[in-house]
Structure formats: structure tokens, C-alpha cells
Coordinates of C-alpha atoms in Angstrom, one line a residue:
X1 CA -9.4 -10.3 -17.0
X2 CA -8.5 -8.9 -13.1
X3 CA -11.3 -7.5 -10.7
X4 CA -11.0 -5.4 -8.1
X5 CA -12.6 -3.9 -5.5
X6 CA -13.1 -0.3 -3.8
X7 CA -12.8 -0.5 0.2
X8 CA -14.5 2.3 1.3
X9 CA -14.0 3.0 4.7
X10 CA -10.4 3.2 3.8
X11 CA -11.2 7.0 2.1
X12 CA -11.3 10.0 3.5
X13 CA -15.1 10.6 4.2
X14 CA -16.3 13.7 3.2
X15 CA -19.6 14.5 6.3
X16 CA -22.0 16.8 5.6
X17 CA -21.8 19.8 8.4
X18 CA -25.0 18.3 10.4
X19 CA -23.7 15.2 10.7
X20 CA -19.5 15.9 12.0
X21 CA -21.5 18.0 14.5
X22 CA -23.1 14.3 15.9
X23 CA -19.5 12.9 15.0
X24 CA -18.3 15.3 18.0
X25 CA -20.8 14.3 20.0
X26 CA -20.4 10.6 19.6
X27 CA -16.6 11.2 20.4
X28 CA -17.4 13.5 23.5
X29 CA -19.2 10.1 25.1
X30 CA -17.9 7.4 24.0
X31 CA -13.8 8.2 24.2
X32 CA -15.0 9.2 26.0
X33 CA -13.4 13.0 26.2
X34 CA -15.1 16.4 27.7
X35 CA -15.9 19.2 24.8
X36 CA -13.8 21.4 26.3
X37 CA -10.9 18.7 25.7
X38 CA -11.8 18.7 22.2
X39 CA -11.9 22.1 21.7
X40 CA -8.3 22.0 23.1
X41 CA -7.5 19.6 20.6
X42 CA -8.4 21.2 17.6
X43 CA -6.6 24.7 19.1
X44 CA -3.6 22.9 19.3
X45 CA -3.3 21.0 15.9
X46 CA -4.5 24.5 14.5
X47 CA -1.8 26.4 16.5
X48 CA 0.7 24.0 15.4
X49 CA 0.2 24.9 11.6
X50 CA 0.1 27.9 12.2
X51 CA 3.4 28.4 13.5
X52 CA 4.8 26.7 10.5
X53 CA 3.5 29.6 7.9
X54 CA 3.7 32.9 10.1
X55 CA 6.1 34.5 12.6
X56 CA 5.9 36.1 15.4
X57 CA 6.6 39.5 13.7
X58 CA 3.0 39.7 12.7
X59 CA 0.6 41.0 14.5
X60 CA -2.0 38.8 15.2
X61 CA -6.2 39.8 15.2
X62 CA -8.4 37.0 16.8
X63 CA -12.3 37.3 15.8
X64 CA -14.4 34.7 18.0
X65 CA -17.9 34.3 17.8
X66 CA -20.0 33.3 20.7
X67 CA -20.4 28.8 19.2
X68 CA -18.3 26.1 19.1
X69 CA -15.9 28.0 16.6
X70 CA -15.7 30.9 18.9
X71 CA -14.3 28.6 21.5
X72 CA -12.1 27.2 19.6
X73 CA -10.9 30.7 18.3
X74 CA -10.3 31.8 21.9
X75 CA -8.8 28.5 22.7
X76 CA -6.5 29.7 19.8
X77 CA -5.7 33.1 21.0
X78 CA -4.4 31.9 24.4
X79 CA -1.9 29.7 23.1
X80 CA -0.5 31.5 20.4
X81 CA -0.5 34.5 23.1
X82 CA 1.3 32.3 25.4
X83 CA 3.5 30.9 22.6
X84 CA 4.9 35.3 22.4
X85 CA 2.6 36.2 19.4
X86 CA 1.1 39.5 19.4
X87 CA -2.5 38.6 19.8
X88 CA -5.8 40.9 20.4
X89 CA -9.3 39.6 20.3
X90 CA -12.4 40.7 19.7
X91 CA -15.1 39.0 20.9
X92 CA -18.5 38.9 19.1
X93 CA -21.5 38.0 21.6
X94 CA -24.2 40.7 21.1
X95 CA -26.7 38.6 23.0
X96 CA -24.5 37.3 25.7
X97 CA -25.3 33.3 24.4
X98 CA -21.5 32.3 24.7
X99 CA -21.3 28.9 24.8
X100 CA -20.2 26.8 27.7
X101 CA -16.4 25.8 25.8
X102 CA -16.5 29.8 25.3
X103 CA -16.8 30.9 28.5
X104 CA -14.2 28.4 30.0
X105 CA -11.8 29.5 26.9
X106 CA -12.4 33.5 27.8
X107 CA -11.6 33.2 31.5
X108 CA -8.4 31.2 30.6
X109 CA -7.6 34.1 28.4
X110 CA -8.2 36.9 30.5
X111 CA -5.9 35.4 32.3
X112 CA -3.2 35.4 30.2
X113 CA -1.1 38.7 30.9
X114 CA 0.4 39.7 27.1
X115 CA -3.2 39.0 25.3
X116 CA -5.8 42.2 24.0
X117 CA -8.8 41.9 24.5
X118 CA -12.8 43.7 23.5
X119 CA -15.7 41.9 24.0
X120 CA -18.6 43.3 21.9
X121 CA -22.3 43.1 23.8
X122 CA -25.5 44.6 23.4
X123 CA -26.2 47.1 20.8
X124 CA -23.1 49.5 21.6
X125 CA -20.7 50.9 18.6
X126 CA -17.9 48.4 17.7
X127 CA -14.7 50.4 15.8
X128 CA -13.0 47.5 14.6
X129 CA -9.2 47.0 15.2
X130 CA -6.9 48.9 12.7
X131 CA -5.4 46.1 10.0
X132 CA -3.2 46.5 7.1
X133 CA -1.2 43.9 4.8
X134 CA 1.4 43.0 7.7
X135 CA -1.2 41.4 10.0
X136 CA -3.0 38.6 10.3
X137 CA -6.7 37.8 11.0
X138 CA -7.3 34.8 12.4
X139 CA -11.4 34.7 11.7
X140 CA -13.7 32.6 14.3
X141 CA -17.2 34.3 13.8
X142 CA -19.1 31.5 12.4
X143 CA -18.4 27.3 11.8
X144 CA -20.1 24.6 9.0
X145 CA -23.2 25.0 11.2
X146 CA -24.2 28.3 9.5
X147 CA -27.2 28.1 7.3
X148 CA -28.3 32.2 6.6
X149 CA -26.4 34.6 5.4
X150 CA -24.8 36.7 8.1
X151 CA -26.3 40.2 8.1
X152 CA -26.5 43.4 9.5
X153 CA -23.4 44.1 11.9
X154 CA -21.7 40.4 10.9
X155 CA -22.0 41.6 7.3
X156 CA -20.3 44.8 7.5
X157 CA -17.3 43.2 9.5
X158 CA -16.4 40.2 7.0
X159 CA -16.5 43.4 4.9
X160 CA -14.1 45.2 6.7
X161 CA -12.0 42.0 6.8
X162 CA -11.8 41.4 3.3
X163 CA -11.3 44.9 2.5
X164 CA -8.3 45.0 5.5
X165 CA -5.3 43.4 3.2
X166 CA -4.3 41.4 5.9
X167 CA -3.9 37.6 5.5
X168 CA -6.7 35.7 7.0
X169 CA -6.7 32.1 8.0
X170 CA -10.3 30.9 8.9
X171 CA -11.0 28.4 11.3
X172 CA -12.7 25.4 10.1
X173 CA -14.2 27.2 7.2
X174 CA -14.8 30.4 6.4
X175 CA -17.2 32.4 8.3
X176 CA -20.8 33.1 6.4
X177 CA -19.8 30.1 3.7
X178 CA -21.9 27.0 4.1
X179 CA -21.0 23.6 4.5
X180 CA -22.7 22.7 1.3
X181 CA -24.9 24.5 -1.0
X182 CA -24.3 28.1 -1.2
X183 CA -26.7 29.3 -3.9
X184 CA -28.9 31.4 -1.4
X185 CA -25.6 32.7 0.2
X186 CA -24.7 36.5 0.2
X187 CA -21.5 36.9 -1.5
X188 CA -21.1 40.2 0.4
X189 CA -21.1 38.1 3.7
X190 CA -18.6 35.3 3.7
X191 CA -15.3 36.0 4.6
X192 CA -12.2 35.7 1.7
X193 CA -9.6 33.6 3.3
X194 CA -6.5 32.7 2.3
X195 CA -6.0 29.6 4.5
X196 CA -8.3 27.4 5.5
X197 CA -7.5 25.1 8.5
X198 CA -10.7 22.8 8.9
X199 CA -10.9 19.6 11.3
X200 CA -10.8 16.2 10.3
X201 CA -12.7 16.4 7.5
X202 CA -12.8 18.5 4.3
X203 CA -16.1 20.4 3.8
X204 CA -17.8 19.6 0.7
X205 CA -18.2 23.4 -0.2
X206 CA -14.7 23.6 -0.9
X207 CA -14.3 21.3 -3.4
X208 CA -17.1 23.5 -5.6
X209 CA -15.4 26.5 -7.8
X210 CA -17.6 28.8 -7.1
X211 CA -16.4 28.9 -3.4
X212 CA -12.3 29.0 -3.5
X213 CA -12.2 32.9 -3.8
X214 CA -13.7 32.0 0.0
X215 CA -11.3 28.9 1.1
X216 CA -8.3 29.7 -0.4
X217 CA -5.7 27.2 0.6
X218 CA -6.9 24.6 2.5
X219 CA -5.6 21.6 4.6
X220 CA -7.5 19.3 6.7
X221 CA -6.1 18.9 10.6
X222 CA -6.4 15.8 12.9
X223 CA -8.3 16.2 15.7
X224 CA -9.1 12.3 17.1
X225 CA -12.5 11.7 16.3
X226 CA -13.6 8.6 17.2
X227 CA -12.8 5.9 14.3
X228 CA -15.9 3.7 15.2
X229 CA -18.6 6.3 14.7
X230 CA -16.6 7.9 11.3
X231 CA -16.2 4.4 9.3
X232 CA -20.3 3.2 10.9
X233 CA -21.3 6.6 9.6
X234 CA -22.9 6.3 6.0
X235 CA -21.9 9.5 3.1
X236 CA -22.0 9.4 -0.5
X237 CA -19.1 11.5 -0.8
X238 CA -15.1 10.6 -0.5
X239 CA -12.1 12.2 -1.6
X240 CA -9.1 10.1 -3.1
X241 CA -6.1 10.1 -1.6
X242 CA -2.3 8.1 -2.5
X243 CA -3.3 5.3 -0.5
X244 CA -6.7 4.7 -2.0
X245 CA -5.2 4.5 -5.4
X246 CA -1.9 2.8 -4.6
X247 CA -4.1 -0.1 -3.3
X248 CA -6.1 -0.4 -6.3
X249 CA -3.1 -0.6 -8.7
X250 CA -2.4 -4.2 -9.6
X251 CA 1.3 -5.6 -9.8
X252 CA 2.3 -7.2 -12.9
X253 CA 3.0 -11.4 -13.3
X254 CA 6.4 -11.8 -14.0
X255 CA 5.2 -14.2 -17.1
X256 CA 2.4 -11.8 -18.4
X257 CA 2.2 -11.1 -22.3
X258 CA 0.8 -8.4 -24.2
X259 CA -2.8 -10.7 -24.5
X260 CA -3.0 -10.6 -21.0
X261 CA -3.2 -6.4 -20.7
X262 CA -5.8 -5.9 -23.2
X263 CA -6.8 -4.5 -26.6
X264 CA -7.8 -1.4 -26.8
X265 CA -9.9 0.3 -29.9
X266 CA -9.9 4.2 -30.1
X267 CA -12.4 6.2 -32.5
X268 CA -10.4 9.7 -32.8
X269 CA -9.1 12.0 -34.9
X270 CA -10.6 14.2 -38.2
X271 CA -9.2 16.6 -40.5
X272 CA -7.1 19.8 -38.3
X273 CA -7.2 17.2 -35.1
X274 CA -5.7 14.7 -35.6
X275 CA -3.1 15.8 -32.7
X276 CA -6.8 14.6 -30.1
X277 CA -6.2 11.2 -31.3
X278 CA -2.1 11.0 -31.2
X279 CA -2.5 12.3 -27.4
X280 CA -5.1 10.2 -26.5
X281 CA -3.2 7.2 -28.2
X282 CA 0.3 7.6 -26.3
X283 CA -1.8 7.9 -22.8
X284 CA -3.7 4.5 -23.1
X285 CA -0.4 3.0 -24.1
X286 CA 1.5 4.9 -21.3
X287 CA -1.5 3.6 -18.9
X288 CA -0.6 -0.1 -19.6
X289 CA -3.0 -1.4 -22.4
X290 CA -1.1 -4.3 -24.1
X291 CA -2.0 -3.4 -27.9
X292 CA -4.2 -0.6 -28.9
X293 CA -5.8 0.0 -32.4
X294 CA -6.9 3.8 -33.5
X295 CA -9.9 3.9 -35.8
X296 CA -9.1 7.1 -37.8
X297 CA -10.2 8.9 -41.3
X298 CA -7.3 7.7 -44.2
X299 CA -5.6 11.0 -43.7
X300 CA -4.6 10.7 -40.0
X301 CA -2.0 7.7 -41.0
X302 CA 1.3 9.5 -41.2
X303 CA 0.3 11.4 -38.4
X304 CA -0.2 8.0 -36.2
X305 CA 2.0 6.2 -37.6
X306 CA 4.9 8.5 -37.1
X307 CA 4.2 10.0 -33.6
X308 CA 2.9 7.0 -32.1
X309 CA 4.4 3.6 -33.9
X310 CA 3.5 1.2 -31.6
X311 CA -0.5 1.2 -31.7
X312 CA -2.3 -0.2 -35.0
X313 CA -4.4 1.8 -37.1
X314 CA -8.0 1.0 -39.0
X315 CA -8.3 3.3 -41.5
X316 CA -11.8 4.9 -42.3
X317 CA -13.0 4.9 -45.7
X318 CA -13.7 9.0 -45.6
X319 CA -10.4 11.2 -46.0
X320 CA -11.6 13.5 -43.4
X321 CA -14.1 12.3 -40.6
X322 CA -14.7 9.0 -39.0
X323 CA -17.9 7.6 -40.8
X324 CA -17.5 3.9 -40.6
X325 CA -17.5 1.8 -37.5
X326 CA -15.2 -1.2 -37.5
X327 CA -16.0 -4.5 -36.1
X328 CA -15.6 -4.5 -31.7
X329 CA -15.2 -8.0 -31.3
X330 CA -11.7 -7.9 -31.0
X331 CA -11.1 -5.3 -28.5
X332 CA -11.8 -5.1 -24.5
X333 CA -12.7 -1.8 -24.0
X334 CA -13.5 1.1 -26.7
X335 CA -12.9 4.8 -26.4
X336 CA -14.1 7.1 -28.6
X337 CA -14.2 11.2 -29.2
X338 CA -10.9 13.0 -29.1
X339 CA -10.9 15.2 -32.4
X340 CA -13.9 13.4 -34.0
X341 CA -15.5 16.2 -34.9
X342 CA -19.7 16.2 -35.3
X343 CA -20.3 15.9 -38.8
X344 CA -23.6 14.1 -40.3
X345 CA -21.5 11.3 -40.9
X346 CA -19.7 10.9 -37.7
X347 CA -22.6 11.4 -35.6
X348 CA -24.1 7.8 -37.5
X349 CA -21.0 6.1 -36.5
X350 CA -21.2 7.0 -33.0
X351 CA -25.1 6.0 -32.8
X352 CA -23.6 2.9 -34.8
X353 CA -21.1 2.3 -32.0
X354 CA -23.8 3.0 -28.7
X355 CA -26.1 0.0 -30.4
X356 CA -23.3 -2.3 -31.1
X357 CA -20.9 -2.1 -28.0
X358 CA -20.8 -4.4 -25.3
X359 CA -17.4 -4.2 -24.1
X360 CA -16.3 -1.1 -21.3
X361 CA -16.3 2.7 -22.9
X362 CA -15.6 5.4 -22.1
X363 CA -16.6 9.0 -24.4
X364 CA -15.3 12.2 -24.3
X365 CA -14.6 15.1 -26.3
X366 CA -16.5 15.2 -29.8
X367 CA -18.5 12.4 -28.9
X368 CA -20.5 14.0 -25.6
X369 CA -21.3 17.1 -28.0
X370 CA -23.0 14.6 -30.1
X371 CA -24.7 12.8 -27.4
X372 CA -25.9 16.0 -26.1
X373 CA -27.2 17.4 -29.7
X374 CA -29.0 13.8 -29.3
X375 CA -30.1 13.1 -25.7
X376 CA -32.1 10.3 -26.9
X377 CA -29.1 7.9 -27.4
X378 CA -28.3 8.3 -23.8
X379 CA -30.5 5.4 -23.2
X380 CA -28.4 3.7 -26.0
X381 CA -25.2 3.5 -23.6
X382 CA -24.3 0.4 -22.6
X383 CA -24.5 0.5 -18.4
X384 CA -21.4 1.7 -16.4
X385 CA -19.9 3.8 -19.4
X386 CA -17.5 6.4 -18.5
X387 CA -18.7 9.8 -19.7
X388 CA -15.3 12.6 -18.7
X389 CA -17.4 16.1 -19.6
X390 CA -16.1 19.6 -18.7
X391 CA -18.8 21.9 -17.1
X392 CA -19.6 23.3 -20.3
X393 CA -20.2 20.0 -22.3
X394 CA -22.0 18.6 -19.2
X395 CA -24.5 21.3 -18.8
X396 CA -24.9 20.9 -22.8
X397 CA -25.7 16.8 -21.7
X398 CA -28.0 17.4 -19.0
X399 CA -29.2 20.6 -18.7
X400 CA -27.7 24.1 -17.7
X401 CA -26.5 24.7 -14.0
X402 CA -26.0 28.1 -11.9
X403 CA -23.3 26.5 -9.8
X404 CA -20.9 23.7 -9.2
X405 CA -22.7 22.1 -6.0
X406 CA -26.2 22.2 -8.2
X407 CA -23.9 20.5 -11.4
X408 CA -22.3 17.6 -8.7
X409 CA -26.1 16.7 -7.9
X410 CA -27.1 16.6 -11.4
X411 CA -24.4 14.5 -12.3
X412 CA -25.2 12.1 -9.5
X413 CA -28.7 11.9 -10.5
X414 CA -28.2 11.5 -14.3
X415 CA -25.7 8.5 -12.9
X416 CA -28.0 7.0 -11.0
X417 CA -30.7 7.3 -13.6
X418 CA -28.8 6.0 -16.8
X419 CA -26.3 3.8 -14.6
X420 CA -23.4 5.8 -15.9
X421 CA -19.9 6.7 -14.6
X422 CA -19.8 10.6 -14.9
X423 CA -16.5 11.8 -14.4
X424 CA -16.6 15.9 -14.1
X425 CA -14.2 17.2 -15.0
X426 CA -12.1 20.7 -13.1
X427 CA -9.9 21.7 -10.4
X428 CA -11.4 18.7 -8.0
X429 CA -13.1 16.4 -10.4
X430 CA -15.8 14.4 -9.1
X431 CA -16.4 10.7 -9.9
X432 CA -20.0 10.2 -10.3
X433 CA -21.5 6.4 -9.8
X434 CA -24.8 4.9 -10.2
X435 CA -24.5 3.5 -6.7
X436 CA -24.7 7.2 -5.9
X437 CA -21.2 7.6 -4.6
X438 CA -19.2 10.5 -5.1
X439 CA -15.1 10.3 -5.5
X440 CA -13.4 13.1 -5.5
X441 CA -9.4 14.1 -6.8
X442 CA -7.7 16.7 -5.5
X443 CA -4.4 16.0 -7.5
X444 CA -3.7 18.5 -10.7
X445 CA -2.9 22.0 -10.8
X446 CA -4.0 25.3 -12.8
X447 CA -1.3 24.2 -15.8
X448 CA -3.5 21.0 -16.8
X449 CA -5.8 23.6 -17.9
X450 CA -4.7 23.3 -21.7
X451 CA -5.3 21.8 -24.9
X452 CA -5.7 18.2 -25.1
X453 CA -4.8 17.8 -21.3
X454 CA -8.8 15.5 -21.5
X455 CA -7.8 13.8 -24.7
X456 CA -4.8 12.5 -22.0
X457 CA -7.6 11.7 -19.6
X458 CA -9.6 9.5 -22.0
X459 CA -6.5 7.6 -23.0
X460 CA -5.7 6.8 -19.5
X461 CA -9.2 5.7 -18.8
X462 CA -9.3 3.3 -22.3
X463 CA -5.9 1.7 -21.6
X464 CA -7.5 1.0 -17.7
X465 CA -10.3 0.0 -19.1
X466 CA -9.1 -2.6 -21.3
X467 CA -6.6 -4.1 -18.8
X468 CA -9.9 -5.0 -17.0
X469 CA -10.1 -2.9 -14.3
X470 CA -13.6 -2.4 -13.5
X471 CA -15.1 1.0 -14.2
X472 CA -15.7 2.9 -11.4
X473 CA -12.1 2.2 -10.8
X474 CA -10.7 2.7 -13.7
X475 CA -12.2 6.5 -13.1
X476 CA -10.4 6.5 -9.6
X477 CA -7.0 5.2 -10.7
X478 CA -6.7 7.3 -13.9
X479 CA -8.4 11.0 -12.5
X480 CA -5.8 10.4 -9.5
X481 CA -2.9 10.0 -11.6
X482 CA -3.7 12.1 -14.5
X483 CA -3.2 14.7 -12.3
X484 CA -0.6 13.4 -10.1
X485 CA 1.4 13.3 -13.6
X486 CA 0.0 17.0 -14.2
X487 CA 1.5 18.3 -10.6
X488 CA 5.2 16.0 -11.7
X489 CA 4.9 18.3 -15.0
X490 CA 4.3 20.9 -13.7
X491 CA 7.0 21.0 -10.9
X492 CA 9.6 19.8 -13.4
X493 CA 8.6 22.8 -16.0
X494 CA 6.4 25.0 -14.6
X495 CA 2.2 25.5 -15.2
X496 CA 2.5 28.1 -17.5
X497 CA 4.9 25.9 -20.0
X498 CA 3.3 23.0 -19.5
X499 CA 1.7 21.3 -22.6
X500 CA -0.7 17.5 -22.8
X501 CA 2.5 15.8 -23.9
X502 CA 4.2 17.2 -21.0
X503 CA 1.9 15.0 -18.9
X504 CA 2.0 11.8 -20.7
X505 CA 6.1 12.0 -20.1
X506 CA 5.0 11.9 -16.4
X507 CA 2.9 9.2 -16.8
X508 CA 5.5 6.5 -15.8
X509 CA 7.0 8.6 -12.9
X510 CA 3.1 9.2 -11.3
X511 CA 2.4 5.2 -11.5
X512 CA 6.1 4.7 -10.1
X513 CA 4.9 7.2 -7.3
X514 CA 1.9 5.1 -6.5
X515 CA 3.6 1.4 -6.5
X516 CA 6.1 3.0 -4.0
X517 CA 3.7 4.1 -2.2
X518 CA 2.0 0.6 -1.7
X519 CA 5.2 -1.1 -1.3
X520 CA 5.4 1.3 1.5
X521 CA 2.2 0.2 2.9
X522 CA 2.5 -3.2 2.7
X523 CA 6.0 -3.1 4.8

């Protein structure tokens, strides 16, 4: 068997909003550059993408607050002003607290010639600006440092925004959405964006659902924060990206064998889904496993047989439903769940299987549902088992959640707890470890959201598995290309058409994508 390990400071970090606010300070002393240099910085790189998504025939509304992101918003103005946009601004500073960067940033605007401006102080009357669905806000109230809900006069304008029509692109994130947990937020006082340009890192907000009607698009933008203080600063939170993966796929010996890839054993299938257990079958053999054997009730065996001939069945003694368990010593790594169904007899097996197993696991499907209609045999599991539930079949595991930030934690905890590899499953899935770390995938699209696309998933994982990868990255290599394989699918066919089969036939292309890539890296 191969090990490998995880390098973490080579992932994208994922900072909590307190702490990039100490990242900027660090890199303001020891680059050592002035704040108003940064703020230049991050005006430019977001000036730069802007100009590749909008022309100059829209007009252009600038809303600054009176912090850090009002400075940058102003810093903004100017250059896309200078650059021959139409721009006007409205500056926010009721109490007349605008912040060193800010006031520098205004006078530079004021003096350029072509630029709009209203400045809003005291308590006078403020008639917004006129906007309809040819403009474009550009929306610099509030930063990640935001941790109230806006009211009064803040409230009614991200109001008015998101009632304008007009594109907005946020700055950073989205003014009134907090950098992390949002459950005490006011829904009526965030703005709705539909791009998101945010500095150097991603904010973890936007990798929760409940928050992309907020975000919208979003795409992180370099700003030169100082590398020293980023990799010495601790997080438990990462986001994958191609070269984290590419390095953790292992090249094949030219005089490997079958023996050397693994055996895997899957537990799948009952009567009506069988089709669970012929998906998750051709996935772990697309994923690399050397041989594979599917435990399955007698009728699956034309099924298997015929759709995929090259794994090896065990046949259960029960027509229908799983109900034995067959012997593990042979295999490296065991999956189990896809179409098993929860029948009395079924539900033994699996308690069966959780006393008896000592090799890697990973359950899914059929077999969390009975886990969670017996939380008792969670203790059963042997340590580092991969558990891949949905929302739904999570809350159903480990108790019910009001929103995706509260359901991350839960998972983390419950993977501390019961040393567990939780992989949750959605849009950004999130990789859950009983070192506390958090991994999480930002490949897939909206067309992986069909039938059997997580029987794929646990296939992927199992044939991983039993080549001996460890885990934890097993998890990171097969969420990464599961939906790296979904995305090839989907731009070959398109989302709506696309079907689980669709992304096992991508399976090849998405781990050719990835050895490129580190052939590419290593040069």
C-alpha cells in the first residue's frame, strides 16, 4: 500500500474576517507598504476585472461607506472615472468618521474632473440616484468586518439597491452579509449581488447556501499579502484547488499489476435499485481500484454482470435485499449503501459489517439512513470512516440544522467526536476531519444535482480507498474530481441533460486534467 501526505500551507486558506483584518496589518509593517498603498492595490486588481465583464456604455453608481471598504470603493471610482467610465458616487458618512485611506481617496477624487459626486452627512434627506437594469452599482457600504445587521437608513438603501434592477458587483463581500455566521442577520439588509470581487481570500460565508442569493458570482483577487504571516497563520478551513489535488494523485509503476491497486468490496443494490449499485461499481473501477467485488441480493446478477463485466459479484442468499455479510478479509477497503434499502434484514447486515470491519469504509446512501434510525452504532465505526451525507440525511445522523454554517460546525464536531471523515455533501462540499480541518470543493455544477450522481461519489471514494490512499485524502482527490468530471459533462452536454453515467464517462478526462496539471508543475 502507498501513503501520502496533505501539505497544507500549499491550500488556499480560508481566514476568518477578524483575523485577514491582522493579515493587513502584518503586511502594512512588515513589507512593509503604507494602507493607503494597499488600498490602491486591491482598487486596481478590482478595476482590472471589472473592465473585463462591463463596458463603458454603462453607467456606473459608486456607494462608499465611511471604513476600509469605503476607501477602497472610492479608490475604485477614481480609476474607473479616469479610465472614461461614467461614474457618480455617493458617499455614506452620516457621522463624519471617514477613515484616514477615505479621506485621502475622496480628495483624489474630487479632483478628478468627469466624476459625480454626493456626500451624505448628518441627519439631512438622501434621494438616492435614479437606477434601472442598464446600470451598474458598484456597492462599498460595508466590508467582512460587519457584525449587526445594518438598520435604519442603511436598511432602506440595500433595499432600494436590490429593488433597482441594476447589476451590482460588491466589493469584498456583500454589504450587511457577515463573514461567517449569518443566523442573526436581517435578510432585508444585506445587499443581493451578482458579482462578488473579494481580496485574497474567499470568505467562508460564501461557501454556505443559504448566502449565494447574496454573493452571486464570486472570484477571489490578488492583492500581495504578505506570504510569511498567511502560511504562520493557523485556520481550520481550506478550499481545494487543481494544484492541491494534482499533487496528491500518485503516478503509476510501469510494472504494477492488478494486486498492487487494490480489492475492493461493495455492499449495494436491492430490488427496483439495483441501477445504485451498477453506478457506484463503474465509478470505483473508473477511479483505479485493481479488482472490485459487489455483494448484491441473487437478483441483481444480470444486471451486474451485464452493465458492468469486469467487477465480481457475491451473491446474497435473499432474492431481494442484502441480508448476509460476506467474509472482508480479502478486500482493502469496503463501501457500502448505494440502493440497499433499510429493511429488518439489511439493517443486521450493516450492524454485522460496523463490528467486523477493519479495513477503510466509506457509507453512503441506504446505509447513513440506517445509521441514523440507529445512532448507537455510530460508536461501532471503525475510526477515519468516510460518511458522504446530503443535508437531509446528515441532519437525520446528527440532529436537525437551521442553516448551512450551523450544519459545517456540527459536522466538524461529530468528526472530531467519533474520529470520522464527514464528507457534506452540496454545491461546495465540505470535508470534515477529526483533526478539525475543514476542505472545501468548489468544482461541480447545478447538473450533478441528479439521481445517482452520490452513488458516483461513493464509488470514487471505495476504488481510492482501496488503492491505499489514506482517507482524508481519498475524500480530497475524489470530491475534487467528482465534480471536475461533473463540470467536463456538463460542458460537453449541458446541466439540464446530464445524467450519473454522464459523469463516470468523464472520469478518465478529469484524472487526465489533473496529471497534466502536475506534469505542469513539476516542469
Amino acid at each position: 500500500m502507498y501513503f501520502c501526505s496533505v501539505n497544507l500551507e500549499s491550500m488556499l486558506k480560508i481566514f476568518e474576517s477578524k483575523t485577514i483584518k491582522a493579515l493587513d496589518r502584518y503586511t502594512i509593517e512588515y513589507e512593509p507598504v503604507t494602507s493607503i498603498d494597499l488600498v490602491e492595490r486591491a482598487a486596481t486588481a478590482f478595476v482590472r476585472e471589472y473592465s473585463r465583464h462591463f463596458t463603458k456604455q454603462n453607467r456606473v453608481t459608486v456607494f462608499a461607506g465611511h471604513g476600509s471598504n469605503g476607501a477602497d470603493a472610492l479608490a475604485i471610482a477614481r480609476l474607473l472615472a479616469e479610465d472614461g467610465y461614467r461614474v457618480k458616487v455617493c458617499l455614506i458618512d452620516p457621522a463624519r468618521r471617514l477613515s484616514p485611506e477615505g479621506e485621502l481617496n475622496r480628495a483624489r477624487l474630487l479632483a478628478v474632473p468627469n466624476a459625480l459626486f454626493v456626500e451624505v452627512t448628518g441627519d439631512e434627506d438622501f434621494t438616492p440616484p435614479v437606477l434601472s437594469a442598464h446600470d451598474v452599482v458598484i456597492d462599498g457600504l460595508f466590508g467582512s468586518g460587519l457584525n449587526r445587521p445594518l438598520e435604519k437608513g442603511y436598511a432602506m438603501l440595500t433595499e432600494y439597491i436590490n429593488r433597482s434592477g441594476a447589476k451590482v458587483v460588491s466589493i469584498d463581500i456583500p454589504s450587511g452579509l457577515f463573514g461567517e455566521d449569518n443566523g442573526t442577520n436581517s435578510p432585508q439588509g444585506i445587499v443581493r449581488a451578482n458579482h462578488t470581487y473579494t481580496f485574497e481570500f474567499p470568505k467562508l460565508a460564501f461557501f454556505l447556501p443559504e448566502n449565494a442569493v447574496y454573493t452571486g458570482k464570486w472570484k477571489v483577487l490578488p492583492v500581495g499579502i504578505h506570504p510569511t504571516v498567511v502560511e504562520q497563520t493557523e485556520t481550520p478551513y481550506y478550499m481545494l484547488t487543481d494544484d492541491d489535488v494534482s499533487g496528491l494523485i500518485r503516478p503509476r509503476e510501469t510494472f504494477a499489476h492488478k494486486g498492487v491497486f487494490g480489492h475492493a468490496l461493495l455492499i449495494a443494490g436491492s430490488r427496483g435499485k439495483m441501477g445504485a449499485a451498477v453506478l457506484a461499481a463503474s465509478a470505483c473501477l473508473r477511479s483505479g481500484a485493481g479488482l472490485l467485488t459487489v455483494h448484491l441480493p441473487l437478483r441483481g446478477e444480470t444486471a451486474l454482470q451485464t452493465s458492468v463485466p469486469e467487477a465480481m459479484l457475491s451473491l446474497d442468499a435473499n432474492e431481494d435485499v442484502v441480508s448476509e455479510r460476506p467474509g472482508l478479509n480479502t478486500y482493502d477497503a469496503i463501501g457500502a449503501g448505494p440502493g440497499l434499502g433499510t429493511q429488518p434484514a439489511s439493517q443486521a447486515m450493516l450492524k454485522s459489517l460496523l463490528t467486523a470491519a477493519e479495513k477503510p469504509m466509506v457509507l453512503d446512501a441506504d446505509a447513513l439512513n440506517i445509521l441514523s434510525s440507529n445512532r448507537e452504532w455510530i460508536s461501532l465505526l471503525p475510526p477515519r470512516t468516510l460518511l458522504t451525507p446530503h443535508p437531509k440525511e446528515f441532519d437525520r445522523l446528527f440532529g436537525n440544522c437551521t442553516s448551512g454554517y450551523e450544519r459545517l460546525h456540527k459536522a466538524m464536531d461529530a468528526a472530531m467526536e467519533h474520529e470520522l471523515i464527514i464528507v457534506l455533501k452540496g454545491a461546495c462540499s465540505a470535508i470534515c476531519t477529526p483533526e478539525g480541518k475543514v476542505y472545501i470543493n468548489v468544482t461541480g455544477n447545478p447538473g450533478m444535482a441528479t439521481a445517482g450522481s452520490g452513488d458516483v461519489l461513493t464509488g470514487i471514494l471505495l476504488g481510492l480507498l482501496a488503492q491505499g490512499y489514506p482517507p482524508g485524502t481519498a475524500a480530497q482527490i475524489g470530491v475534487y474530481l467528482h465534480g471536475l468530471a461533473g463540470n467536463l459533462a456538463a460542458a460537453d452536454g449541458s446541466e439540464e441533460s446530464m445524467i450519473a453515467g454522464d459523469i463516470i464517462r468523464m472520469l478518465g478526462k478529469a484524472f487526465k486534467l489533473q496529471k497534466e496539471e502536475s506534469m505542469d508543475n513539476a516542469i
